[in-house]
Short mmCIF file of C-alpha atoms in Angstrom, two decimals:
data_model
loop_
_atom_site.label_atom_id
_atom_site.label_comp_id
_atom_site.label_asym_id
_atom_site.label_seq_id
_atom_site.Cartn_x
_atom_site.Cartn_y
_atom_site.Cartn_z
CA ARG A 1 -28.77 4.81 17.73
CA HIS A 2 -24.95 4.79 19.78
CA LEU A 3 -26.60 0.38 20.26
CA SER A 4 -28.11 0.11 16.84
CA GLN A 5 -24.58 1.42 15.38
CA VAL A 6 -22.75 -1.25 17.69
CA ALA A 7 -25.20 -3.79 16.81
CA ASN A 8 -24.87 -3.17 13.22
CA GLN A 9 -20.74 -3.85 13.20
CA ASN A 10 -19.99 -7.08 13.31
CA ILE A 11 -16.36 -6.41 15.02
CA ILE A 12 -15.23 -4.13 16.83
CA PRO A 13 -12.94 -1.77 14.67
CA VAL A 14 -9.82 -1.53 15.87
CA ALA A 15 -7.76 1.33 16.40
CA LYS A 16 -6.77 1.88 12.66
CA LYS A 17 -3.07 3.55 12.49
CA THR A 18 -3.31 5.85 9.43
CA GLY A 19 -1.52 5.32 5.61
CA THR A 20 1.06 7.86 6.31
CA THR A 21 4.50 9.23 8.49
CA ILE A 22 4.74 12.72 9.79
CA VAL A 23 6.18 14.33 11.83
CA GLY A 24 7.14 17.44 13.83
CA MET A 25 10.26 18.83 16.15
CA VAL A 26 11.20 22.31 17.87
CA TYR A 27 14.78 22.92 17.57
CA LYS A 28 17.00 26.60 18.53
CA ASP A 29 15.14 29.20 16.95
CA GLY A 30 11.00 27.37 15.73
CA VAL A 31 10.04 24.20 14.46
CA VAL A 32 10.62 21.63 11.82
CA LEU A 33 7.71 19.68 10.68
CA GLY A 34 8.06 16.95 8.10
CA ALA A 35 5.44 14.57 6.33
CA ASP A 36 6.04 11.36 3.14
CA THR A 37 3.34 11.91 -0.11
CA ARG A 38 1.39 8.78 -0.55
CA ALA A 39 -2.38 8.67 0.20
CA THR A 40 -3.73 5.17 0.08
CA ALA A 41 -7.75 3.74 -1.28
CA GLY A 42 -7.34 0.97 0.64
CA THR A 43 -3.92 -1.07 -0.78
CA GLU A 44 -3.95 1.01 -3.60
CA VAL A 45 -2.30 4.51 -3.47
CA ALA A 46 -4.43 7.07 -4.86
CA GLU A 47 -2.20 10.47 -4.76
CA LYS A 48 1.60 9.26 -5.38
CA ASN A 49 2.39 13.05 -4.36
CA CYS A 50 -0.03 14.61 -1.86
CA GLU A 51 0.30 17.39 0.48
CA LYS A 52 0.14 16.76 3.79
CA ILE A 53 1.53 19.84 5.91
CA HIS A 54 -1.10 22.46 5.22
CA TYR A 55 -1.41 26.08 5.87
CA LEU A 56 -3.15 26.99 9.27
CA ALA A 57 -1.79 30.98 9.67
CA ASP A 58 1.12 32.57 8.60
CA ASN A 59 3.31 31.14 11.80
CA ILE A 60 1.47 27.96 12.05
CA PHE A 61 1.37 24.21 9.88
CA CYS A 62 -0.49 21.51 10.69
CA CYS A 63 0.53 17.88 9.14
CA GLY A 64 -2.37 16.00 8.69
CA ALA A 65 -2.66 11.92 8.83
CA GLY A 66 -6.02 10.40 8.93
CA THR A 67 -8.86 10.25 6.20
CA ALA A 68 -7.60 12.76 3.34
CA ALA A 69 -10.82 15.45 3.24
CA ASP A 70 -10.54 15.43 7.27
CA THR A 71 -7.58 16.63 7.26
CA GLU A 72 -7.86 19.18 4.80
CA LYS A 73 -11.73 20.53 5.45
CA THR A 74 -10.50 20.69 8.64
CA THR A 75 -7.41 22.42 8.67
CA ASP A 76 -9.14 25.22 6.44
CA LEU A 77 -12.15 25.42 8.51
CA VAL A 78 -9.55 26.47 11.98
CA SER A 79 -7.51 28.22 9.29
CA SER A 80 -11.01 30.38 8.47
CA GLN A 81 -11.72 30.88 11.48
CA LEU A 82 -7.94 31.99 13.11
CA GLU A 83 -8.20 34.50 10.38
CA LEU A 84 -11.48 36.17 12.05
CA LEU A 85 -9.99 36.04 15.14
CA ARG A 86 -6.49 37.63 14.15
CA MET A 87 -9.43 40.82 12.92
CA ASN A 88 -11.10 40.52 16.23
CA THR A 89 -7.87 40.78 18.80
CA LYS A 90 -5.35 42.26 16.47
CA SER A 91 -2.40 39.87 17.29
CA GLN A 92 -0.85 36.93 15.92
CA SER A 93 -2.60 33.78 16.39
CA ARG A 94 -0.62 31.29 18.61
CA ILE A 95 -0.13 28.00 18.32
CA VAL A 96 -2.56 26.90 21.34
CA THR A 97 -5.42 29.12 20.05
CA ALA A 98 -5.34 26.36 17.04
CA CYS A 99 -5.02 23.46 19.33
CA THR A 100 -7.67 24.59 21.77
CA ILE A 101 -10.93 24.94 18.79
CA LEU A 102 -9.00 22.00 17.16
CA LYS A 103 -9.43 19.19 19.77
CA ARG A 104 -13.24 21.12 20.82
CA MET A 105 -14.14 20.00 17.33
CA LEU A 106 -12.82 16.64 17.37
CA PHE A 107 -14.47 15.99 20.73
CA ARG A 108 -17.41 17.16 19.98
CA TYR A 109 -17.23 15.07 17.19
CA GLN A 110 -16.38 11.87 19.04
CA GLY A 111 -13.76 10.07 16.79
CA GLN A 112 -15.38 10.36 13.82
CA ILE A 113 -13.66 12.85 12.33
CA GLY A 114 -10.91 11.09 10.90
CA ALA A 115 -8.07 14.14 11.06
CA ALA A 116 -4.78 13.09 13.22
CA LEU A 117 -2.45 15.80 13.27
CA VAL A 118 0.81 17.22 14.51
CA LEU A 119 1.00 20.97 14.47
CA GLY A 120 3.75 22.83 15.34
CA GLY A 121 4.29 26.70 14.45
CA CYS A 122 6.22 29.75 16.47
CA ASP A 123 4.61 32.87 18.42
CA VAL A 124 5.23 34.85 21.56
CA ASN A 125 5.86 33.01 23.84
CA GLY A 126 8.23 30.31 22.08
CA PRO A 127 8.30 27.60 19.32
CA HIS A 128 5.74 24.64 19.96
CA VAL A 129 4.53 21.32 18.30
CA TYR A 130 2.08 19.52 19.51
CA GLN A 131 -0.24 16.19 18.87
CA ILE A 132 -3.72 16.35 17.89
CA TYR A 133 -5.71 12.77 17.71
CA PRO A 134 -9.31 12.29 16.22
CA HIS A 135 -10.79 11.54 19.71
CA GLY A 136 -10.13 15.09 20.21
CA SER A 137 -6.62 14.07 23.13
CA THR A 138 -3.88 16.52 22.46
CA GLY A 139 -0.07 15.89 23.61
CA LYS A 140 2.50 19.39 23.89
CA LEU A 141 6.05 17.42 23.16
CA PRO A 142 9.23 18.94 22.12
CA TYR A 143 8.73 16.64 19.03
CA THR A 144 6.60 13.92 18.16
CA THR A 145 5.47 11.78 15.59
CA MET A 146 1.75 10.05 13.70
CA GLY A 147 0.19 7.84 11.80
CA SER A 148 1.18 4.70 10.77
CA GLY A 149 5.06 5.20 10.13
CA SER A 150 6.01 7.15 13.13
CA LEU A 151 7.02 4.04 15.11
CA ALA A 152 9.10 3.43 12.65
CA ALA A 153 10.04 8.03 12.39
CA MET A 154 10.30 7.56 16.38
CA SER A 155 12.33 5.27 16.07
CA VAL A 156 15.20 7.54 14.41
CA PHE A 157 13.36 10.62 16.99
CA GLU A 158 14.39 9.24 20.01
CA THR A 159 17.65 7.37 18.55
CA GLU A 160 19.20 11.22 17.95
CA TYR A 161 17.14 14.06 19.23
CA ARG A 162 18.50 16.29 21.23
CA ASP A 163 17.46 19.77 22.48
CA ASP A 164 18.77 23.42 20.99
CA MET A 165 19.90 21.42 18.11
CA THR A 166 20.29 23.93 14.89
CA GLU A 167 18.59 24.17 11.85
CA ASP A 168 20.28 22.06 9.55
CA GLU A 169 20.44 19.37 12.58
CA ALA A 170 17.10 19.69 12.86
CA VAL A 171 15.79 19.69 8.95
CA ALA A 172 18.57 16.59 7.77
CA LEU A 173 17.08 14.92 11.01
CA VAL A 174 13.26 15.52 10.30
CA LYS A 175 14.23 13.90 7.03
CA ARG A 176 16.03 10.43 8.07
CA ALA A 177 12.83 10.16 10.18
CA ILE A 178 10.48 10.40 7.61
CA LEU A 179 12.64 8.24 4.62
CA ALA A 180 12.72 5.42 7.79
CA GLY A 181 8.77 5.69 7.48
CA ILE A 182 8.48 5.83 3.91
CA PHE A 183 10.97 2.33 3.50
CA ASN A 184 9.93 0.66 6.13
CA ASP A 185 6.54 1.15 6.27
CA LEU A 186 3.52 0.20 3.31
CA GLY A 187 1.51 3.26 4.19
CA SER A 188 3.80 5.46 3.40
CA GLY A 189 5.84 6.30 0.57
CA SER A 190 6.94 8.78 -2.55
CA ASN A 191 8.67 11.66 -1.31
CA CYS A 192 9.84 14.38 2.03
CA ASP A 193 7.56 17.09 2.42
CA THR A 194 9.04 20.02 4.68
CA CYS A 195 8.80 23.16 6.37
CA VAL A 196 10.79 25.63 8.90
CA ILE A 197 9.09 27.97 10.72
CA ARG A 198 10.88 30.47 12.25
CA MET A 199 10.71 33.13 15.97
CA ASP A 200 12.11 35.55 13.44
CA GLY A 201 8.76 35.30 11.17
CA SER A 202 10.48 33.75 8.46
CA LYS A 203 9.38 30.25 7.40
CA GLU A 204 10.68 27.77 4.92
CA MET A 205 8.20 25.11 3.14
CA THR A 206 9.92 22.39 1.08
CA ARG A 207 7.67 20.21 -1.71
CA GLY A 208 9.81 17.62 -2.46
CA ALA A 209 12.47 17.88 0.09
CA VAL A 210 13.36 13.84 -0.84
CA THR A 211 12.63 12.30 -2.98
CA PRO A 212 14.64 8.51 -3.16
CA ASN A 213 11.35 7.29 -4.72
CA ASP A 214 10.91 9.14 -8.58
CA VAL A 215 10.43 7.35 -11.28
CA GLY A 216 11.77 9.70 -13.78
CA PRO A 217 15.07 7.74 -14.96
CA LEU A 218 13.44 4.63 -15.41
CA ARG A 219 10.16 5.27 -17.10
CA ALA A 220 12.10 8.05 -19.91
CA MET A 221 14.36 4.38 -19.76
CA ILE A 222 11.81 2.26 -21.41
CA ASN A 223 11.63 2.00 -24.60
CA ARG A 224 7.52 1.60 -25.56
CA GLY A 225 7.40 2.02 -29.32
CA ASN A 226 4.24 2.74 -31.13
CA LYS A 227 2.39 0.24 -28.93
CA LEU A 228 2.13 2.30 -26.39
CA ILE A 229 1.58 5.65 -27.95
CA MET A 230 -1.85 5.76 -29.72
CA PRO A 231 -2.45 8.39 -31.80
CA LYS A 232 -5.53 10.43 -32.20
CA GLY A 233 -7.70 8.45 -34.76
CA SER A 234 -6.20 4.98 -33.57
CA THR A 235 -10.14 4.15 -32.76
CA ALA A 236 -12.11 3.57 -35.47
CA VAL A 237 -15.68 4.56 -34.92
CA LEU A 238 -17.83 2.10 -36.54
CA SER A 239 -21.26 4.40 -35.83
CA SER A 240 -22.20 6.56 -33.33
CA LYS A 241 -25.73 7.70 -31.46
CA PHE A 242 -25.89 10.02 -28.67
CA VAL A 243 -28.92 9.61 -26.61
CA PRO A 244 -29.53 12.21 -23.80
CA SER A 245 -30.35 11.24 -20.48
CA ILE A 246 -33.87 11.46 -19.14
CA GLY A 247 -33.68 13.60 -15.61
CA GLY A 248 -29.94 13.58 -15.34
CA VAL A 249 -27.41 13.05 -13.43
CA SER A 250 -28.38 13.32 -9.56
CA LEU A 251 -26.31 12.48 -6.38
CA ALA A 252 -27.29 9.29 -5.94
CA ASP A 253 -25.83 7.67 -8.73
CA VAL A 254 -21.82 8.84 -7.29
CA VAL A 255 -20.22 7.20 -5.49
CA VAL A 256 -18.12 8.15 -2.37
CA THR A 257 -14.16 6.39 -1.79
CA GLU A 258 -12.50 7.89 1.04
CA MET A 259 -9.42 8.43 0.37
CA GLU A 260 -6.77 7.77 3.30
CA THR A 261 -3.51 10.33 3.74
CA MET B 1 -41.27 11.46 40.40
CA THR B 2 -43.13 7.45 38.63
CA THR B 3 -41.40 8.20 35.40
CA ARG B 4 -37.58 9.32 36.77
CA ARG B 5 -38.28 5.50 39.58
CA SER B 6 -38.88 3.43 36.01
CA LEU B 7 -35.65 5.07 34.38
CA SER B 8 -33.16 4.32 35.68
CA PRO B 9 -33.33 -0.05 35.94
CA ILE B 10 -34.07 0.76 32.10
CA LEU B 11 -30.73 2.49 32.41
CA LEU B 12 -29.46 -0.35 33.94
CA LEU B 13 -30.32 -2.86 31.74
CA LEU B 14 -29.17 -0.71 28.69
CA THR B 15 -25.96 0.07 29.87
CA GLN B 16 -25.93 -4.21 30.12
CA LEU B 17 -27.30 -5.19 26.84
CA VAL B 18 -24.32 -2.97 25.93
CA VAL B 19 -21.21 -4.27 27.93
CA LEU B 20 -23.01 -7.81 26.63
CA ILE B 21 -22.64 -6.82 22.84
CA ALA B 22 -19.52 -5.65 23.09
CA VAL B 23 -17.81 -8.66 24.25
CA ILE B 24 -19.85 -10.89 21.57
CA ALA B 25 -18.19 -8.34 18.86
CA THR B 26 -15.23 -8.69 20.71
CA ALA B 27 -14.70 -12.03 20.20
CA GLN B 28 -12.15 -13.04 17.55
CA LYS B 29 -12.39 -14.98 14.85
CA PHE B 30 -10.07 -17.28 14.44
CA GLU B 31 -8.35 -16.22 10.90
CA PRO B 32 -6.49 -18.71 8.59
CA TYR B 33 -5.13 -16.90 6.05
CA GLU B 34 -2.43 -14.00 5.90
CA ILE B 35 -2.19 -12.08 2.14
CA ASN B 36 1.74 -11.47 2.44
CA GLY B 37 1.56 -10.34 -0.66
CA GLY B 38 3.65 -10.40 -3.57
CA LEU B 39 2.94 -10.25 -7.66
CA THR B 40 3.91 -12.61 -10.36
CA ALA B 41 4.15 -12.15 -14.59
CA ALA B 42 4.56 -14.56 -17.01
CA VAL B 43 5.27 -13.62 -20.85
CA SER B 44 5.18 -16.64 -23.54
CA GLY B 45 7.20 -15.99 -27.03
CA ARG B 46 8.08 -18.66 -29.95
CA ASN B 47 11.34 -19.93 -28.47
CA PHE B 48 10.31 -18.64 -25.64
CA ALA B 49 9.07 -17.72 -22.04
CA ILE B 50 9.79 -16.06 -18.95
CA LEU B 51 8.61 -15.89 -15.67
CA ALA B 52 9.34 -12.48 -13.43
CA SER B 53 7.82 -11.72 -10.25
CA ASP B 54 8.24 -9.28 -7.16
CA THR B 55 10.65 -9.79 -4.34
CA ARG B 56 9.03 -8.39 -0.78
CA LEU B 57 6.85 -10.72 1.78
CA THR B 58 4.92 -8.43 4.11
CA ASP B 59 3.08 -8.83 6.98
CA GLY B 60 -0.51 -8.38 6.50
CA GLY B 61 -0.32 -5.02 7.52
CA TYR B 62 1.25 -1.80 6.86
CA GLY B 63 4.76 -3.75 7.90
CA ILE B 64 7.46 -5.87 5.83
CA LYS B 65 9.44 -8.91 6.62
CA SER B 66 11.52 -9.37 3.68
CA ARG B 67 12.61 -7.25 0.95
CA ARG B 68 14.73 -10.19 -1.03
CA TYR B 69 11.58 -13.27 -0.04
CA THR B 70 11.61 -15.85 -3.80
CA SER B 71 11.66 -19.20 -1.59
CA SER B 72 8.03 -20.38 -1.96
CA ARG B 73 7.92 -17.21 -4.86
CA LEU B 74 8.68 -18.38 -7.56
CA PHE B 75 9.89 -21.79 -7.87
CA ARG B 76 10.91 -25.01 -9.98
CA VAL B 77 9.34 -27.95 -10.77
CA GLY B 78 9.91 -31.48 -12.26
CA GLY B 79 13.30 -30.83 -13.91
CA GLY B 80 15.88 -32.48 -13.52
CA THR B 81 17.15 -32.58 -9.67
CA ASN B 82 13.94 -30.87 -9.00
CA GLY B 83 15.21 -27.48 -8.45
CA GLY B 84 18.22 -28.05 -6.51
CA ASP B 85 21.98 -27.52 -8.10
CA GLY B 86 22.28 -24.03 -7.36
CA PHE B 87 18.71 -22.00 -9.01
CA GLU B 88 17.97 -21.36 -5.03
CA ARG B 89 22.01 -18.96 -5.20
CA ALA B 90 21.32 -18.35 -8.83
CA MET B 91 17.85 -16.83 -7.66
CA SER B 92 19.79 -14.77 -4.84
CA GLY B 93 21.91 -12.88 -7.69
CA GLY B 94 18.76 -10.44 -9.20
CA ASP B 95 20.10 -11.02 -12.77
CA ILE B 96 18.35 -13.07 -15.30
CA VAL B 97 18.29 -17.21 -14.55
CA LYS B 98 18.10 -19.37 -17.26
CA CYS B 99 16.55 -22.76 -16.76
CA SER B 100 16.43 -26.24 -18.46
CA THR B 101 13.64 -26.69 -21.16
CA SER B 102 12.28 -30.03 -18.98
CA GLY B 103 9.95 -28.94 -15.81
CA ALA B 104 7.85 -26.29 -15.11
CA MET B 105 8.18 -22.64 -12.60
CA ILE B 106 5.51 -21.65 -10.65
CA GLY B 107 4.60 -18.00 -9.82
CA CYS B 108 2.57 -17.53 -6.18
CA SER B 109 1.62 -14.68 -4.71
CA GLY B 110 -0.72 -14.82 -1.80
CA CYS B 111 -0.57 -16.74 1.41
CA ALA B 112 3.26 -17.19 1.94
CA ALA B 113 2.99 -20.02 3.99
CA ASP B 114 0.23 -21.75 1.91
CA CYS B 115 3.20 -20.84 -1.10
CA ASP B 116 5.64 -22.64 0.26
CA ALA B 117 2.94 -25.72 1.31
CA LEU B 118 2.38 -25.93 -1.85
CA ARG B 119 5.28 -25.88 -3.28
CA ARG B 120 6.57 -28.60 -1.38
CA VAL B 121 3.68 -31.34 -2.66
CA LEU B 122 3.81 -29.96 -5.52
CA GLN B 123 7.98 -30.96 -5.76
CA ILE B 124 7.12 -33.85 -3.40
CA GLU B 125 4.69 -35.09 -6.91
CA ALA B 126 7.56 -34.34 -9.10
CA ARG B 127 9.53 -36.90 -7.37
CA SER B 128 7.58 -39.08 -6.94
CA HIS B 129 6.81 -39.23 -11.29
CA SER B 130 10.50 -39.53 -11.81
CA HIS B 131 10.93 -42.23 -9.70
CA SER B 132 7.86 -44.47 -11.43
CA SER B 133 8.52 -42.88 -15.16
CA PRO B 134 11.99 -42.32 -17.62
CA THR B 135 10.42 -39.37 -19.11
CA PRO B 136 10.58 -36.40 -17.64
CA LEU B 137 7.11 -34.02 -16.68
CA THR B 138 6.20 -31.54 -19.38
CA ALA B 139 4.90 -28.29 -18.71
CA ASP B 140 1.24 -28.74 -19.32
CA SER B 141 1.16 -31.86 -17.65
CA ILE B 142 2.60 -29.57 -14.33
CA ALA B 143 -0.19 -27.89 -15.20
CA THR B 144 -2.50 -30.44 -15.38
CA LEU B 145 -0.71 -30.92 -11.80
CA LEU B 146 -1.15 -28.12 -10.27
CA SER B 147 -4.75 -27.51 -11.13
CA ASN B 148 -6.13 -31.24 -9.33
CA VAL B 149 -3.30 -30.51 -6.22
CA LEU B 150 -5.08 -26.88 -5.15
CA TYR B 151 -8.87 -28.86 -6.18
CA SER B 152 -8.23 -31.87 -3.92
CA ARG B 153 -7.89 -29.04 -1.29
CA ARG B 154 -11.57 -27.86 -2.51
CA SER B 155 -12.50 -27.42 1.08
CA PHE B 156 -9.78 -25.34 3.12
CA PRO B 157 -8.31 -23.83 -0.33
CA PHE B 158 -4.48 -22.41 -0.53
CA TYR B 159 -4.31 -18.20 -0.63
CA SER B 160 -2.47 -19.05 -3.19
CA PHE B 161 -2.80 -17.56 -6.99
CA CYS B 162 -0.29 -19.00 -9.26
CA VAL B 163 1.53 -18.35 -12.83
CA VAL B 164 2.86 -21.62 -13.87
CA CYS B 165 5.60 -21.03 -17.12
CA GLY B 166 7.29 -23.65 -19.27
CA LEU B 167 7.96 -24.58 -22.57
CA ASP B 168 6.29 -27.66 -24.97
CA PRO B 169 8.88 -30.29 -25.10
CA VAL B 170 7.59 -30.72 -29.14
CA SER B 171 7.10 -27.59 -30.34
CA ARG B 172 9.27 -25.36 -28.54
CA THR B 173 6.97 -22.58 -27.90
CA GLY B 174 6.55 -20.95 -24.59
CA VAL B 175 3.42 -22.35 -22.57
CA VAL B 176 1.95 -20.04 -19.73
CA HIS B 177 -0.95 -20.40 -16.89
CA VAL B 178 -2.86 -18.63 -14.95
CA TYR B 179 -4.91 -20.22 -12.14
CA ASP B 180 -6.55 -19.01 -9.60
CA ALA B 181 -7.07 -19.74 -5.76
CA ILE B 182 -9.00 -23.42 -6.64
CA GLY B 183 -7.28 -24.62 -9.18
CA SER B 184 -9.20 -23.34 -12.33
CA HIS B 185 -6.44 -22.44 -15.26
CA GLU B 186 -6.49 -21.05 -18.45
CA ARG B 187 -3.38 -21.45 -21.32
CA VAL B 188 -2.83 -18.14 -22.03
CA ALA B 189 0.11 -16.00 -24.36
CA VAL B 190 0.19 -13.92 -21.54
CA GLY B 191 -0.89 -13.44 -17.30
CA CYS B 192 -0.21 -12.85 -14.07
CA SER B 193 -1.61 -12.57 -10.67
CA GLY B 194 -1.78 -11.23 -7.46
CA THR B 195 -1.43 -8.33 -5.96
CA GLY B 196 -1.45 -5.53 -8.58
CA LYS B 197 -1.99 -7.88 -11.09
CA GLU B 198 -5.36 -5.74 -12.75
CA MET B 199 -2.63 -3.17 -13.49
CA LEU B 200 0.15 -4.56 -14.85
CA GLN B 201 -2.07 -7.14 -17.14
CA PRO B 202 -3.58 -4.70 -19.35
CA VAL B 203 -0.08 -3.41 -19.96
CA LEU B 204 1.04 -7.11 -21.04
CA ASP B 205 -1.77 -7.19 -23.28
CA ARG B 206 -1.14 -4.09 -24.63
CA LEU B 207 2.64 -5.16 -25.44
CA PHE B 208 2.18 -9.02 -26.06
CA SER B 209 -0.80 -10.16 -26.61
CA SER B 210 -1.32 -9.55 -30.90
CA VAL B 211 0.53 -11.72 -33.57
CA GLU B 212 3.65 -9.85 -34.92
CA VAL B 213 4.40 -8.99 -31.80
CA THR B 214 5.36 -12.48 -30.28
CA LYS B 215 7.59 -12.92 -34.40
CA GLU B 216 10.02 -9.56 -32.90
CA VAL B 217 10.43 -9.96 -28.98
CA ASP B 218 12.65 -12.00 -28.19
CA GLY B 219 13.23 -13.24 -24.75
CA GLY B 220 16.25 -10.64 -23.54
CA GLY B 221 13.45 -7.46 -24.55
CA ALA B 222 10.62 -9.64 -23.33
CA GLY B 223 13.04 -9.91 -19.68
CA GLY B 224 13.36 -6.06 -19.54
CA VAL B 225 10.42 -4.76 -20.59
CA LEU B 226 8.77 -7.36 -17.34
CA ARG B 227 11.19 -6.04 -15.22
CA ARG B 228 10.65 -2.11 -16.12
CA ASP B 229 6.22 -2.54 -16.54
CA ALA B 230 7.00 -4.76 -12.90
CA GLY B 231 8.60 -1.80 -11.75
CA VAL B 232 6.34 0.61 -12.65
CA VAL B 233 3.58 -0.65 -11.10
CA SER B 234 5.25 -1.12 -8.13
CA ALA B 235 4.51 2.58 -7.79
CA ARG B 236 0.70 2.16 -7.61
CA ASP B 237 0.53 -0.29 -4.99
CA GLN B 238 2.05 -0.62 -1.51
CA SER B 239 1.99 -4.33 -1.31
CA ARG B 240 5.10 -4.62 -3.47
CA GLY B 241 8.64 -3.98 -3.91
CA LEU B 242 11.02 -3.26 -6.19
CA SER B 243 13.48 -6.06 -6.93
CA LEU B 244 12.63 -8.23 -9.69
CA ALA B 245 14.10 -11.76 -10.22
CA PRO B 246 13.13 -13.07 -13.45
CA PRO B 247 14.21 -16.61 -14.60
CA VAL B 248 14.26 -17.45 -18.61
CA GLN B 249 13.89 -20.58 -19.90
CA THR B 250 14.76 -20.80 -23.68
CA HIS B 251 16.40 -24.10 -25.45
#
């Protein structure tokens, strides 16, 4: 079966950086995660303000790059598993636990699940940030970036990261890194979301921490006139005929398009 | 025991087969074209014609080569000193640039190298024509010239999607032609081409293609709407940027 898969492809797929910029870093009292908000389907922007920072536990969040459905469902699944584990063990989830569950699942699927994740949070052992690749390899680092904008964001991190930064400095650095991805990478865009998870257990999820691409004021300036505002009844109905479908609509009529974050 | 002994040579053959297919599969094919992006749009009216384009040049993938690229995205053909005389400098300003009424302006998107080669061919043809004929090329003639130049490369096309924009010298109405890569063209009232054209064309059709609108709209208004509309489209198509350089031709 594997041979037939290889033979059917005209070219071996080149490793593709997925259209997004996600970052995570450890600072003095916790971790800061950041993500852009563009979801693409090919070259078209499918969603201008999607949410890429997913909830895993009260003390663990996960940024997801790659196939949007995969990151969404994988993080949901692991979030449920962590909750069951918390009931069983009666103790707070650890980041390494989430990392291990994720990597074991992704490796089982041999990279077919296109989820590249930046996992971050605080537990009894301190603040941690992990990077998890679709094939199941992981890395534990003080700061990391993933996605097609990762090079742009990493250049900012490598220039300005220091150990034990304050929260304000860390959040500002994460925002600068994501903005580098937003403006210099075509797969990333729109706004920057940030999530701060502190050692004392508090967290702060900010949707739209920076919104440099807000087209609201520009759109408000456009005087469309009556040409583009069409009231109900603008289109005359010449005749109407209702024909019920025989047999109904089936799943065979559904076309699936993959959307990337 | 016999089954186990006969398995290993088969396994060896299988692994060799996988390696062979992998080698054949990874043999690189020569890809002559690179899509550098761009969106151009033109509107024609009773006494004006506007051509606008975006200025982003991409590397074919996720990278940006230039935020302000106009040299082969938008250029003049056949007017007086053939596009020199400060046109390029004026384009870098970012405001509406008014051009003389002879000749035409062409907006090209697709493969930037092909657009540039096309620009050079057209400007040479126009200059050559000016040596042998006293009257300058008209917008319609340039439209036909472009079609012939594109079709001359039928077997290895210019990957260049053009919009020609000019003024008819007799009636002074706007002339806009849209093209495909091999020279099929059609005169239209409003037209666009490039990445995101599917999203901009319906908006242009709605705003400009009925008779009562062309009566009301003057050059400035159309330029403003074009700039803003293309600005709205750019949020939706990752290959386009936000800065526009719309030159205007009026009499």
